[in-house]
Amino acid sequence: MIVVLKRGASEATIQKIARRVEELGLKAHVIVGTERTVIAAVGDKRNGEQEALESCEDVEKVVPILAPYKVASLEAKPEPTIIRVLDFVAGGGNVGIMAGPCSVESEEQILESARRVKAAGATALRGGAFKPRTSPYSFQGMKEEGLKLLAAAREETGLAVVTEVMAPDQVEMVAKYADILQIGARNMQNYNLLQAVGETRKAVLLKRGAAATMEEFLLAAEYILDMGNSQVMLCERGIRTFETHTRFTLPLASVAYLHQKTHLPVIIDPSHGTGYASLVPPMCAAAVAAGADGLIVEVHPDPPNAMSDGAQSLTPEAFAAAMATTRKVAEALGRTLH
Ligand code: PEP
Ligand code: MN
């Protein structure tokens, strides 16, 4: 339920009503909006909670949230959530650009990538240190060594660092070095991991599982929000279909659909979404035209020799050209690349 407070409710009033929500056995999520404050009261409802809250002084009305995801829903928060990390901004007309190699491979490779993607306009550096590979014999990532190199790249360039965390017991270590925690597609329904990143106050990039429905995707985000972490971005990275001439099928309609259902920013990953570098630049522009709040793009200084995902990685030159076109699309639509 959404408990809508009267206009100008004081902090003490907000806290009093939040306590009342908790006394009724529900969890209270205070959502401060530009117009007024609401409290999302979520949990297993029995009887009479709505009437009990309606009768509180300073409550204007109580409305049920119909969507199965509660805190993520537009019903709970009509204004877009804006994620700001260093110079990276996504949401509310800001298109945040994350770019970098699939995997961190060496100091030289990550620093070169960082300098080049920054020069092309990116504000966040991607790079996997823990890699979820389909085969156990493939390169598994540089682990903590890779995290240290990412932090050194941030030190030099000022780029925010986005990197994947694969297990709950890695969250503390990854959060020590990263600015944005990435939950990979294979882990979208690892509920213990979602709760562990939900306990941090780091921004989270949640990737859609390759076989997950939109409802499952939003409920996965809800796990993170329910732990009190409001800094969640949803990332469409393509789904598995019968089609084989692209690695995955990238549904850009997800952007428009998610904007009708949630206030969370929607990021597009055209690299995993297509699997081929030549398809990435047009999908960057199309994603922004569809309303995406950000992009995460694989860029490598030497794609043919990349240790993972070389075929879908752009050269720094191709990335700069893609961003120049994408920026024009954003500007035509009154939005800004960051
Ligand atoms: C990645 O970002 O390199 C990655 C493994 O992505 P996904 O989880 O979407 O497959
Ligand atoms: Mn990759």
mmCIF file of C-alpha atoms and ligand atoms in Angstrom:
data_model
loop_
_atom_site.group_PDB
_atom_site.id
_atom_site.type_symbol
_atom_site.label_atom_id
_atom_site.label_comp_id
_atom_site.label_asym_id
_atom_site.label_seq_id
_atom_site.Cartn_x
_atom_site.Cartn_y
_atom_site.Cartn_z
ATOM 1 C CA MET A 1 0.000 0.000 0.000
ATOM 2 C CA ILE A 2 1.022 3.565 -0.550
ATOM 3 C CA VAL A 3 0.415 5.802 2.440
ATOM 4 C CA VAL A 4 0.148 9.324 1.028
ATOM 5 C CA LEU A 5 0.942 11.909 3.687
ATOM 6 C CA LYS A 6 -0.591 15.357 3.824
ATOM 7 C CA ARG A 7 1.423 18.072 2.116
ATOM 8 C CA GLY A 8 4.201 19.516 4.273
ATOM 9 C CA ALA A 9 4.263 16.592 6.747
ATOM 10 C CA SER A 10 7.134 17.073 9.211
ATOM 11 C CA GLU A 11 10.005 14.624 9.676
ATOM 12 C CA ALA A 12 8.547 13.677 13.083
ATOM 13 C CA THR A 13 5.192 12.885 11.474
ATOM 14 C CA ILE A 14 6.841 10.810 8.754
ATOM 15 C CA GLN A 15 8.728 8.803 11.386
ATOM 16 C CA LYS A 16 5.588 8.353 13.510
ATOM 17 C CA ILE A 17 3.604 6.948 10.584
ATOM 18 C CA ALA A 18 6.518 4.762 9.475
ATOM 19 C CA ARG A 19 6.568 3.304 13.017
ATOM 20 C CA ARG A 20 2.815 2.671 12.824
ATOM 21 C CA VAL A 21 3.341 0.797 9.539
ATOM 22 C CA GLU A 22 5.978 -1.386 11.209
ATOM 23 C CA GLU A 23 3.715 -2.001 14.234
ATOM 24 C CA LEU A 24 1.158 -3.399 11.812
ATOM 25 C CA GLY A 25 3.752 -5.948 10.695
ATOM 26 C CA LEU A 26 4.637 -4.260 7.384
ATOM 27 C CA LYS A 27 7.922 -2.803 6.179
ATOM 28 C CA ALA A 28 7.983 0.983 5.717
ATOM 29 C CA HIS A 29 9.884 2.480 2.780
ATOM 30 C CA VAL A 30 9.858 6.257 3.018
ATOM 31 C CA ILE A 31 9.896 7.795 -0.458
ATOM 32 C CA VAL A 32 10.547 11.528 -0.472
ATOM 33 C CA GLY A 33 9.152 13.045 -3.655
ATOM 34 C CA THR A 34 9.296 16.545 -5.043
ATOM 35 C CA GLU A 35 5.569 17.045 -4.412
ATOM 36 C CA ARG A 36 5.054 15.099 -1.201
ATOM 37 C CA THR A 37 6.308 12.201 0.869
ATOM 38 C CA VAL A 38 4.739 8.784 0.643
ATOM 39 C CA ILE A 39 5.423 5.631 2.611
ATOM 40 C CA ALA A 40 5.282 2.316 0.789
ATOM 41 C CA ALA A 41 3.972 -0.226 3.291
ATOM 42 C CA VAL A 42 4.926 -3.652 2.021
ATOM 43 C CA GLY A 43 4.606 -7.179 3.314
ATOM 44 C CA ASP A 44 2.056 -9.921 3.702
ATOM 45 C CA LYS A 45 -1.187 -8.147 4.412
ATOM 46 C CA ARG A 46 -3.840 -9.655 6.610
ATOM 47 C CA ASN A 47 -6.812 -7.539 7.556
ATOM 48 C CA GLY A 48 -7.523 -4.014 8.537
ATOM 49 C CA GLU A 49 -4.081 -2.448 7.882
ATOM 50 C CA GLN A 50 -5.477 -0.076 5.274
ATOM 51 C CA GLU A 51 -8.208 1.222 7.607
ATOM 52 C CA ALA A 52 -5.737 1.499 10.512
ATOM 53 C CA LEU A 53 -3.404 3.669 8.438
ATOM 54 C CA GLU A 54 -6.217 5.715 6.898
ATOM 55 C CA SER A 55 -7.307 6.731 10.381
ATOM 56 C CA CYS A 56 -3.851 8.172 11.269
ATOM 57 C CA GLU A 57 -3.650 11.918 11.555
ATOM 58 C CA ASP A 58 -1.634 13.495 8.688
ATOM 59 C CA VAL A 59 -2.469 10.645 6.299
ATOM 60 C CA GLU A 60 -4.293 11.889 3.240
ATOM 61 C CA LYS A 61 -5.081 8.530 1.679
ATOM 62 C CA VAL A 62 -3.961 4.932 1.437
ATOM 63 C CA VAL A 63 -3.930 3.236 -1.951
ATOM 64 C CA PRO A 64 -3.127 -0.389 -2.714
ATOM 65 C CA ILE A 65 -0.171 -1.043 -5.065
ATOM 66 C CA LEU A 66 -1.447 -3.406 -7.719
ATOM 67 C CA ALA A 67 1.923 -4.415 -9.209
ATOM 68 C CA PRO A 68 3.598 -7.455 -7.569
ATOM 69 C CA TYR A 69 6.777 -5.391 -7.240
ATOM 70 C CA LYS A 70 6.037 -2.573 -4.843
ATOM 71 C CA VAL A 71 8.940 -0.192 -4.187
ATOM 72 C CA ALA A 72 10.093 -0.502 -7.821
ATOM 73 C CA SER A 73 6.685 0.480 -9.178
ATOM 74 C CA LEU A 74 5.715 3.812 -10.666
ATOM 75 C CA GLU A 75 2.679 3.697 -8.396
ATOM 76 C CA ALA A 76 5.014 4.033 -5.396
ATOM 77 C CA LYS A 77 7.166 6.755 -6.962
ATOM 78 C CA PRO A 78 6.029 8.575 -10.095
ATOM 79 C CA GLU A 79 9.240 10.604 -10.475
ATOM 80 C CA PRO A 80 12.232 8.947 -12.144
ATOM 81 C CA THR A 81 15.081 7.786 -9.916
ATOM 82 C CA ILE A 82 18.350 9.475 -10.828
ATOM 83 C CA ILE A 83 21.581 7.617 -10.063
ATOM 84 C CA ARG A 84 24.649 9.822 -9.587
ATOM 85 C CA VAL A 85 28.093 8.329 -8.996
ATOM 86 C CA LEU A 86 31.049 10.717 -9.418
ATOM 87 C CA ASP A 87 30.397 12.228 -12.895
ATOM 88 C CA PHE A 88 28.125 9.383 -13.978
ATOM 89 C CA VAL A 89 24.409 10.287 -14.079
ATOM 90 C CA ALA A 90 21.543 8.074 -15.274
ATOM 91 C CA GLY A 91 17.817 8.837 -15.252
ATOM 92 C CA GLY A 92 15.564 11.860 -15.582
ATOM 93 C CA GLY A 93 16.906 12.918 -18.990
ATOM 94 C CA ASN A 94 20.524 11.983 -18.222
ATOM 95 C CA VAL A 95 22.092 9.203 -20.278
ATOM 96 C CA GLY A 96 25.003 7.667 -18.346
ATOM 97 C CA ILE A 97 27.760 6.050 -20.394
ATOM 98 C CA MET A 98 29.694 3.059 -19.019
ATOM 99 C CA ALA A 99 32.366 1.539 -21.222
ATOM 100 C CA GLY A 100 35.464 -0.614 -21.035
ATOM 101 C CA PRO A 101 36.661 -4.134 -21.634
ATOM 102 C CA CYS A 102 34.733 -7.284 -20.808
ATOM 103 C CA SER A 103 37.560 -8.362 -18.465
ATOM 104 C CA VAL A 104 40.381 -6.568 -16.715
ATOM 105 C CA GLU A 105 43.498 -8.186 -18.219
ATOM 106 C CA SER A 106 46.499 -6.047 -17.233
ATOM 107 C CA GLU A 107 47.418 -2.627 -15.896
ATOM 108 C CA GLU A 108 48.248 -1.359 -19.356
ATOM 109 C CA GLN A 109 45.036 -2.693 -20.900
ATOM 110 C CA ILE A 110 42.698 -1.200 -18.282
ATOM 111 C CA LEU A 111 44.468 2.178 -18.093
ATOM 112 C CA GLU A 112 44.510 2.503 -21.870
ATOM 113 C CA SER A 113 40.815 1.542 -22.000
ATOM 114 C CA ALA A 114 39.971 4.051 -19.268
ATOM 115 C CA ARG A 115 41.760 6.943 -20.994
ATOM 116 C CA ARG A 116 40.203 6.175 -24.354
ATOM 117 C CA VAL A 117 36.599 5.711 -23.171
ATOM 118 C CA LYS A 118 36.855 8.855 -21.080
ATOM 119 C CA ALA A 119 38.082 10.819 -24.094
ATOM 120 C CA ALA A 120 35.017 9.586 -26.021
ATOM 121 C CA GLY A 121 32.657 10.800 -23.279
ATOM 122 C CA ALA A 122 32.158 7.859 -20.901
ATOM 123 C CA THR A 123 31.823 8.648 -17.197
ATOM 124 C CA ALA A 124 32.078 5.089 -15.881
ATOM 125 C CA LEU A 125 34.624 2.358 -16.589
ATOM 126 C CA ARG A 126 33.433 -1.230 -16.870
ATOM 127 C CA GLY A 127 35.715 -4.255 -16.506
ATOM 128 C CA GLY A 128 35.131 -7.679 -15.006
ATOM 129 C CA ALA A 129 37.480 -8.928 -12.302
ATOM 130 C CA PHE A 130 35.250 -11.898 -11.410
ATOM 131 C CA LYS A 131 34.029 -13.431 -14.664
ATOM 132 C CA PRO A 132 31.020 -15.757 -14.924
ATOM 133 C CA ARG A 133 32.228 -17.877 -17.859
ATOM 134 C CA THR A 134 30.152 -20.562 -19.541
ATOM 135 C CA SER A 135 33.114 -22.946 -19.448
ATOM 136 C CA PRO A 136 35.163 -23.585 -16.287
ATOM 137 C CA TYR A 137 38.254 -23.723 -18.542
ATOM 138 C CA SER A 138 37.849 -20.128 -19.786
ATOM 139 C CA PHE A 139 39.642 -17.160 -18.162
ATOM 140 C CA GLN A 140 37.921 -16.528 -14.818
ATOM 141 C CA GLY A 141 39.184 -12.993 -14.202
ATOM 142 C CA MET A 142 42.009 -11.360 -12.234
ATOM 143 C CA LYS A 143 39.901 -11.213 -9.064
ATOM 144 C CA GLU A 144 41.211 -8.833 -6.356
ATOM 145 C CA GLU A 145 44.224 -7.918 -8.503
ATOM 146 C CA GLY A 146 41.781 -6.764 -11.199
ATOM 147 C CA LEU A 147 39.778 -4.748 -8.668
ATOM 148 C CA LYS A 148 42.958 -2.936 -7.626
ATOM 149 C CA LEU A 149 43.693 -2.063 -11.252
ATOM 150 C CA LEU A 150 40.163 -0.695 -11.678
ATOM 151 C CA ALA A 151 40.606 1.475 -8.585
ATOM 152 C CA ALA A 152 43.935 2.729 -9.983
ATOM 153 C CA ALA A 153 42.184 3.619 -13.258
ATOM 154 C CA ARG A 154 39.563 5.579 -11.298
ATOM 155 C CA GLU A 155 42.355 7.325 -9.428
ATOM 156 C CA GLU A 156 43.899 8.475 -12.681
ATOM 157 C CA THR A 157 40.798 9.303 -14.745
ATOM 158 C CA GLY A 158 38.028 10.059 -12.246
ATOM 159 C CA LEU A 159 35.780 7.496 -13.971
ATOM 160 C CA ALA A 160 33.343 5.619 -11.719
ATOM 161 C CA VAL A 161 34.062 1.888 -11.631
ATOM 162 C CA VAL A 162 31.397 -0.702 -12.458
ATOM 163 C CA THR A 163 32.310 -4.354 -11.974
ATOM 164 C CA GLU A 164 30.565 -7.650 -11.367
ATOM 165 C CA VAL A 165 30.143 -9.349 -8.021
ATOM 166 C CA MET A 166 29.281 -13.040 -8.302
ATOM 167 C CA ALA A 167 28.738 -14.237 -4.744
ATOM 168 C CA PRO A 168 27.483 -12.846 -1.437
ATOM 169 C CA ASP A 169 30.855 -13.436 0.234
ATOM 170 C CA GLN A 170 32.575 -11.265 -2.417
ATOM 171 C CA VAL A 171 30.337 -8.231 -1.856
ATOM 172 C CA GLU A 172 32.461 -6.672 0.865
ATOM 173 C CA MET A 173 35.659 -6.946 -1.182
ATOM 174 C CA VAL A 174 34.147 -5.744 -4.465
ATOM 175 C CA ALA A 175 32.373 -2.850 -2.714
ATOM 176 C CA LYS A 176 35.728 -1.726 -1.297
ATOM 177 C CA TYR A 177 37.002 -0.975 -4.830
ATOM 178 C CA ALA A 178 33.902 -0.441 -7.001
ATOM 179 C CA ASP A 179 31.421 2.416 -7.266
ATOM 180 C CA ILE A 180 28.685 0.416 -8.998
ATOM 181 C CA LEU A 181 28.097 -3.282 -8.293
ATOM 182 C CA GLN A 182 27.076 -5.297 -11.337
ATOM 183 C CA ILE A 183 24.831 -8.327 -10.916
ATOM 184 C CA GLY A 184 25.300 -10.489 -13.986
ATOM 185 C CA ALA A 185 22.523 -12.029 -16.038
ATOM 186 C CA ARG A 186 23.340 -15.481 -14.666
ATOM 187 C CA ASN A 187 22.833 -14.218 -11.126
ATOM 188 C CA MET A 188 19.637 -12.196 -11.581
ATOM 189 C CA GLN A 189 17.752 -14.707 -9.483
ATOM 190 C CA ASN A 190 20.481 -15.341 -6.904
ATOM 191 C CA TYR A 191 18.333 -13.945 -4.127
ATOM 192 C CA ASN A 192 21.029 -14.158 -1.433
ATOM 193 C CA LEU A 193 23.312 -12.085 -3.655
ATOM 194 C CA LEU A 194 20.550 -9.549 -4.353
ATOM 195 C CA GLN A 195 19.982 -9.165 -0.619
ATOM 196 C CA ALA A 196 23.718 -8.837 0.023
ATOM 197 C CA VAL A 197 24.096 -5.940 -2.450
ATOM 198 C CA GLY A 198 20.833 -4.548 -1.059
ATOM 199 C CA GLU A 199 22.541 -4.235 2.311
ATOM 200 C CA THR A 200 25.212 -1.960 0.846
ATOM 201 C CA ARG A 201 24.519 1.612 -0.175
ATOM 202 C CA LYS A 202 26.406 1.264 -3.475
ATOM 203 C CA ALA A 203 24.630 1.741 -6.787
ATOM 204 C CA VAL A 204 23.700 -1.581 -8.401
ATOM 205 C CA LEU A 205 23.512 -2.458 -12.099
ATOM 206 C CA LEU A 206 21.109 -5.406 -12.267
ATOM 207 C CA LYS A 207 21.266 -7.310 -15.545
ATOM 208 C CA ARG A 208 18.248 -9.119 -16.886
ATOM 209 C CA GLY A 209 18.519 -12.901 -16.910
ATOM 210 C CA ALA A 210 18.616 -14.227 -20.476
ATOM 211 C CA ALA A 211 15.408 -16.164 -19.828
ATOM 212 C CA ALA A 212 13.736 -13.877 -17.293
ATOM 213 C CA THR A 213 10.370 -12.220 -17.822
ATOM 214 C CA MET A 214 9.954 -8.505 -17.126
ATOM 215 C CA GLU A 215 8.039 -9.356 -13.965
ATOM 216 C CA GLU A 216 10.837 -11.610 -12.697
ATOM 217 C CA PHE A 217 13.331 -8.852 -13.556
ATOM 218 C CA LEU A 218 11.397 -6.236 -11.587
ATOM 219 C CA LEU A 219 10.917 -8.607 -8.651
ATOM 220 C CA ALA A 220 14.683 -9.193 -8.608
ATOM 221 C CA ALA A 221 15.152 -5.401 -8.357
ATOM 222 C CA GLU A 222 12.573 -5.409 -5.570
ATOM 223 C CA TYR A 223 14.817 -7.732 -3.499
ATOM 224 C CA ILE A 224 17.542 -5.053 -3.562
ATOM 225 C CA LEU A 225 15.154 -2.172 -2.890
ATOM 226 C CA ASP A 226 13.519 -4.089 -0.066
ATOM 227 C CA MET A 227 16.875 -4.170 1.760
ATOM 228 C CA GLY A 228 16.852 -0.372 1.751
ATOM 229 C CA ASN A 229 19.164 0.232 -1.223
ATOM 230 C CA SER A 230 17.316 2.586 -3.584
ATOM 231 C CA GLN A 231 20.217 2.944 -6.059
ATOM 232 C CA VAL A 232 19.218 0.323 -8.604
ATOM 233 C CA MET A 233 19.597 0.455 -12.403
ATOM 234 C CA LEU A 234 17.970 -2.142 -14.639
ATOM 235 C CA CYS A 235 20.048 -3.416 -17.555
ATOM 236 C CA GLU A 236 18.525 -5.050 -20.631
ATOM 237 C CA ARG A 237 21.305 -7.194 -22.110
ATOM 238 C CA GLY A 238 19.337 -9.391 -24.490
ATOM 239 C CA ILE A 239 17.410 -12.598 -24.122
ATOM 240 C CA ARG A 240 17.679 -16.075 -25.574
ATOM 241 C CA THR A 241 15.376 -16.770 -28.494
ATOM 242 C CA PHE A 242 15.300 -19.185 -31.445
ATOM 243 C CA GLU A 243 17.409 -16.681 -33.388
ATOM 244 C CA THR A 244 21.032 -17.712 -33.860
ATOM 245 C CA HIS A 245 22.578 -15.013 -36.015
ATOM 246 C CA THR A 246 23.028 -12.727 -33.025
ATOM 247 C CA ARG A 247 24.388 -13.936 -29.674
ATOM 248 C CA PHE A 248 21.201 -12.856 -27.877
ATOM 249 C CA THR A 249 18.122 -10.949 -29.066
ATOM 250 C CA LEU A 250 18.068 -7.349 -27.853
ATOM 251 C CA PRO A 251 14.507 -6.148 -27.173
ATOM 252 C CA LEU A 252 14.600 -2.358 -27.140
ATOM 253 C CA ALA A 253 10.882 -2.308 -26.349
ATOM 254 C CA SER A 254 12.002 -3.220 -22.816
ATOM 255 C CA VAL A 255 13.033 0.409 -22.356
ATOM 256 C CA ALA A 256 9.598 1.781 -23.185
ATOM 257 C CA TYR A 257 7.848 -0.975 -21.228
ATOM 258 C CA LEU A 258 9.973 -0.540 -18.107
ATOM 259 C CA HIS A 259 9.464 3.228 -18.193
ATOM 260 C CA GLN A 260 5.722 2.561 -17.966
ATOM 261 C CA LYS A 261 6.165 0.327 -14.923
ATOM 262 C CA THR A 262 9.087 1.612 -12.867
ATOM 263 C CA HIS A 263 10.937 4.764 -11.845
ATOM 264 C CA LEU A 264 14.294 2.971 -11.996
ATOM 265 C CA PRO A 265 16.729 3.951 -14.784
ATOM 266 C CA VAL A 266 16.982 1.545 -17.714
ATOM 267 C CA ILE A 267 20.409 0.817 -19.194
ATOM 268 C CA ILE A 268 21.029 -0.993 -22.493
ATOM 269 C CA ASP A 269 23.941 -3.366 -23.094
ATOM 270 C CA PRO A 270 24.222 -3.566 -26.896
ATOM 271 C CA SER A 271 27.434 -5.622 -26.690
ATOM 272 C CA HIS A 272 26.041 -8.752 -25.037
ATOM 273 C CA GLY A 273 22.674 -7.951 -26.634
ATOM 274 C CA THR A 274 24.032 -8.534 -30.130
ATOM 275 C CA GLY A 275 27.418 -10.266 -29.804
ATOM 276 C CA TYR A 276 28.952 -8.463 -32.790
ATOM 277 C CA ALA A 277 30.907 -5.213 -32.723
ATOM 278 C CA SER A 278 29.420 -4.044 -36.041
ATOM 279 C CA LEU A 279 25.892 -4.158 -34.590
ATOM 280 C CA VAL A 280 26.765 -2.188 -31.451
ATOM 281 C CA PRO A 281 26.932 1.439 -32.758
ATOM 282 C CA PRO A 282 23.453 1.433 -34.345
ATOM 283 C CA MET A 283 22.007 -0.170 -31.207
ATOM 284 C CA CYS A 284 23.607 2.545 -29.022
ATOM 285 C CA ALA A 285 21.782 5.223 -31.011
ATOM 286 C CA ALA A 286 18.542 3.215 -31.154
ATOM 287 C CA ALA A 287 18.606 2.565 -27.390
ATOM 288 C CA VAL A 288 18.893 6.269 -26.673
ATOM 289 C CA ALA A 289 16.153 7.011 -29.210
ATOM 290 C CA ALA A 290 13.952 4.513 -27.342
ATOM 291 C CA GLY A 291 14.546 6.413 -24.092
ATOM 292 C CA ALA A 292 17.389 4.467 -22.449
ATOM 293 C CA ASP A 293 18.879 6.172 -19.387
ATOM 294 C CA GLY A 294 22.318 4.756 -20.046
ATOM 295 C CA LEU A 295 24.521 2.398 -22.032
ATOM 296 C CA ILE A 296 27.135 -0.155 -21.029
ATOM 297 C CA VAL A 297 29.443 -0.891 -23.951
ATOM 298 C CA GLU A 298 32.395 -3.256 -24.264
ATOM 299 C CA VAL A 299 35.460 -1.432 -25.602
ATOM 300 C CA HIS A 300 38.926 -2.991 -25.871
ATOM 301 C CA PRO A 301 42.199 -1.449 -27.119
ATOM 302 C CA ASP A 302 42.894 -4.639 -29.114
ATOM 303 C CA PRO A 303 39.654 -6.615 -29.628
ATOM 304 C CA PRO A 304 41.154 -9.541 -31.614
ATOM 305 C CA ASN A 305 43.390 -10.338 -28.647
ATOM 306 C CA ALA A 306 40.829 -9.786 -25.885
ATOM 307 C CA MET A 307 40.678 -12.555 -23.272
ATOM 308 C CA SER A 308 36.867 -12.486 -23.370
ATOM 309 C CA ASP A 309 34.145 -11.144 -25.682
ATOM 310 C CA GLY A 310 36.534 -9.741 -28.318
ATOM 311 C CA ALA A 311 34.027 -10.231 -31.167
ATOM 312 C CA GLN A 312 31.538 -7.847 -29.569
ATOM 313 C CA SER A 313 34.099 -5.311 -28.324
ATOM 314 C CA LEU A 314 34.484 -1.968 -30.079
ATOM 315 C CA THR A 315 37.867 -0.430 -30.735
ATOM 316 C CA PRO A 316 38.309 2.927 -28.970
ATOM 317 C CA GLU A 317 37.956 4.665 -32.363
ATOM 318 C CA ALA A 318 34.685 2.889 -33.172
ATOM 319 C CA PHE A 319 33.388 3.710 -29.687
ATOM 320 C CA ALA A 320 34.196 7.406 -30.117
ATOM 321 C CA ALA A 321 32.347 7.453 -33.452
ATOM 322 C CA ALA A 322 29.353 5.619 -31.918
ATOM 323 C CA MET A 323 29.193 8.151 -29.082
ATOM 324 C CA ALA A 324 29.314 11.095 -31.499
ATOM 325 C CA THR A 325 26.233 9.765 -33.333
ATOM 326 C CA THR A 326 24.472 8.756 -30.113
ATOM 327 C CA ARG A 327 25.069 12.209 -28.637
ATOM 328 C CA LYS A 328 23.266 13.784 -31.602
ATOM 329 C CA VAL A 329 20.284 11.505 -31.056
ATOM 330 C CA ALA A 330 20.214 12.367 -27.342
ATOM 331 C CA GLU A 331 20.400 16.084 -28.026
ATOM 332 C CA ALA A 332 17.629 15.899 -30.619
ATOM 333 C CA LEU A 333 15.447 14.398 -27.897
ATOM 334 C CA GLY A 334 16.400 16.947 -25.242
ATOM 335 C CA ARG A 335 18.606 14.573 -23.263
ATOM 336 C CA THR A 336 22.268 14.722 -22.304
ATOM 337 C CA LEU A 337 25.006 12.119 -22.460
ATOM 338 C CA HIS A 338 27.146 11.892 -19.326
HETATM 339 C C1 PEP B 1 29.598 -8.890 -18.772
HETATM 340 O O1 PEP B 1 29.123 -7.766 -18.528
HETATM 341 O O2 PEP B 1 30.743 -9.070 -19.227
HETATM 342 C C2 PEP B 1 28.702 -10.060 -18.600
HETATM 343 C C3 PEP B 1 29.181 -11.258 -18.295
HETATM 344 O O3 PEP B 1 27.411 -9.763 -18.828
HETATM 345 P P1 PEP B 1 26.070 -10.661 -18.660
HETATM 346 O O4 PEP B 1 25.957 -10.978 -17.209
HETATM 347 O O5 PEP B 1 24.989 -9.751 -19.163
HETATM 348 O O6 PEP B 1 26.249 -11.880 -19.526
HETATM 349 MN MN MN B 2 31.419 -9.565 -21.570
#
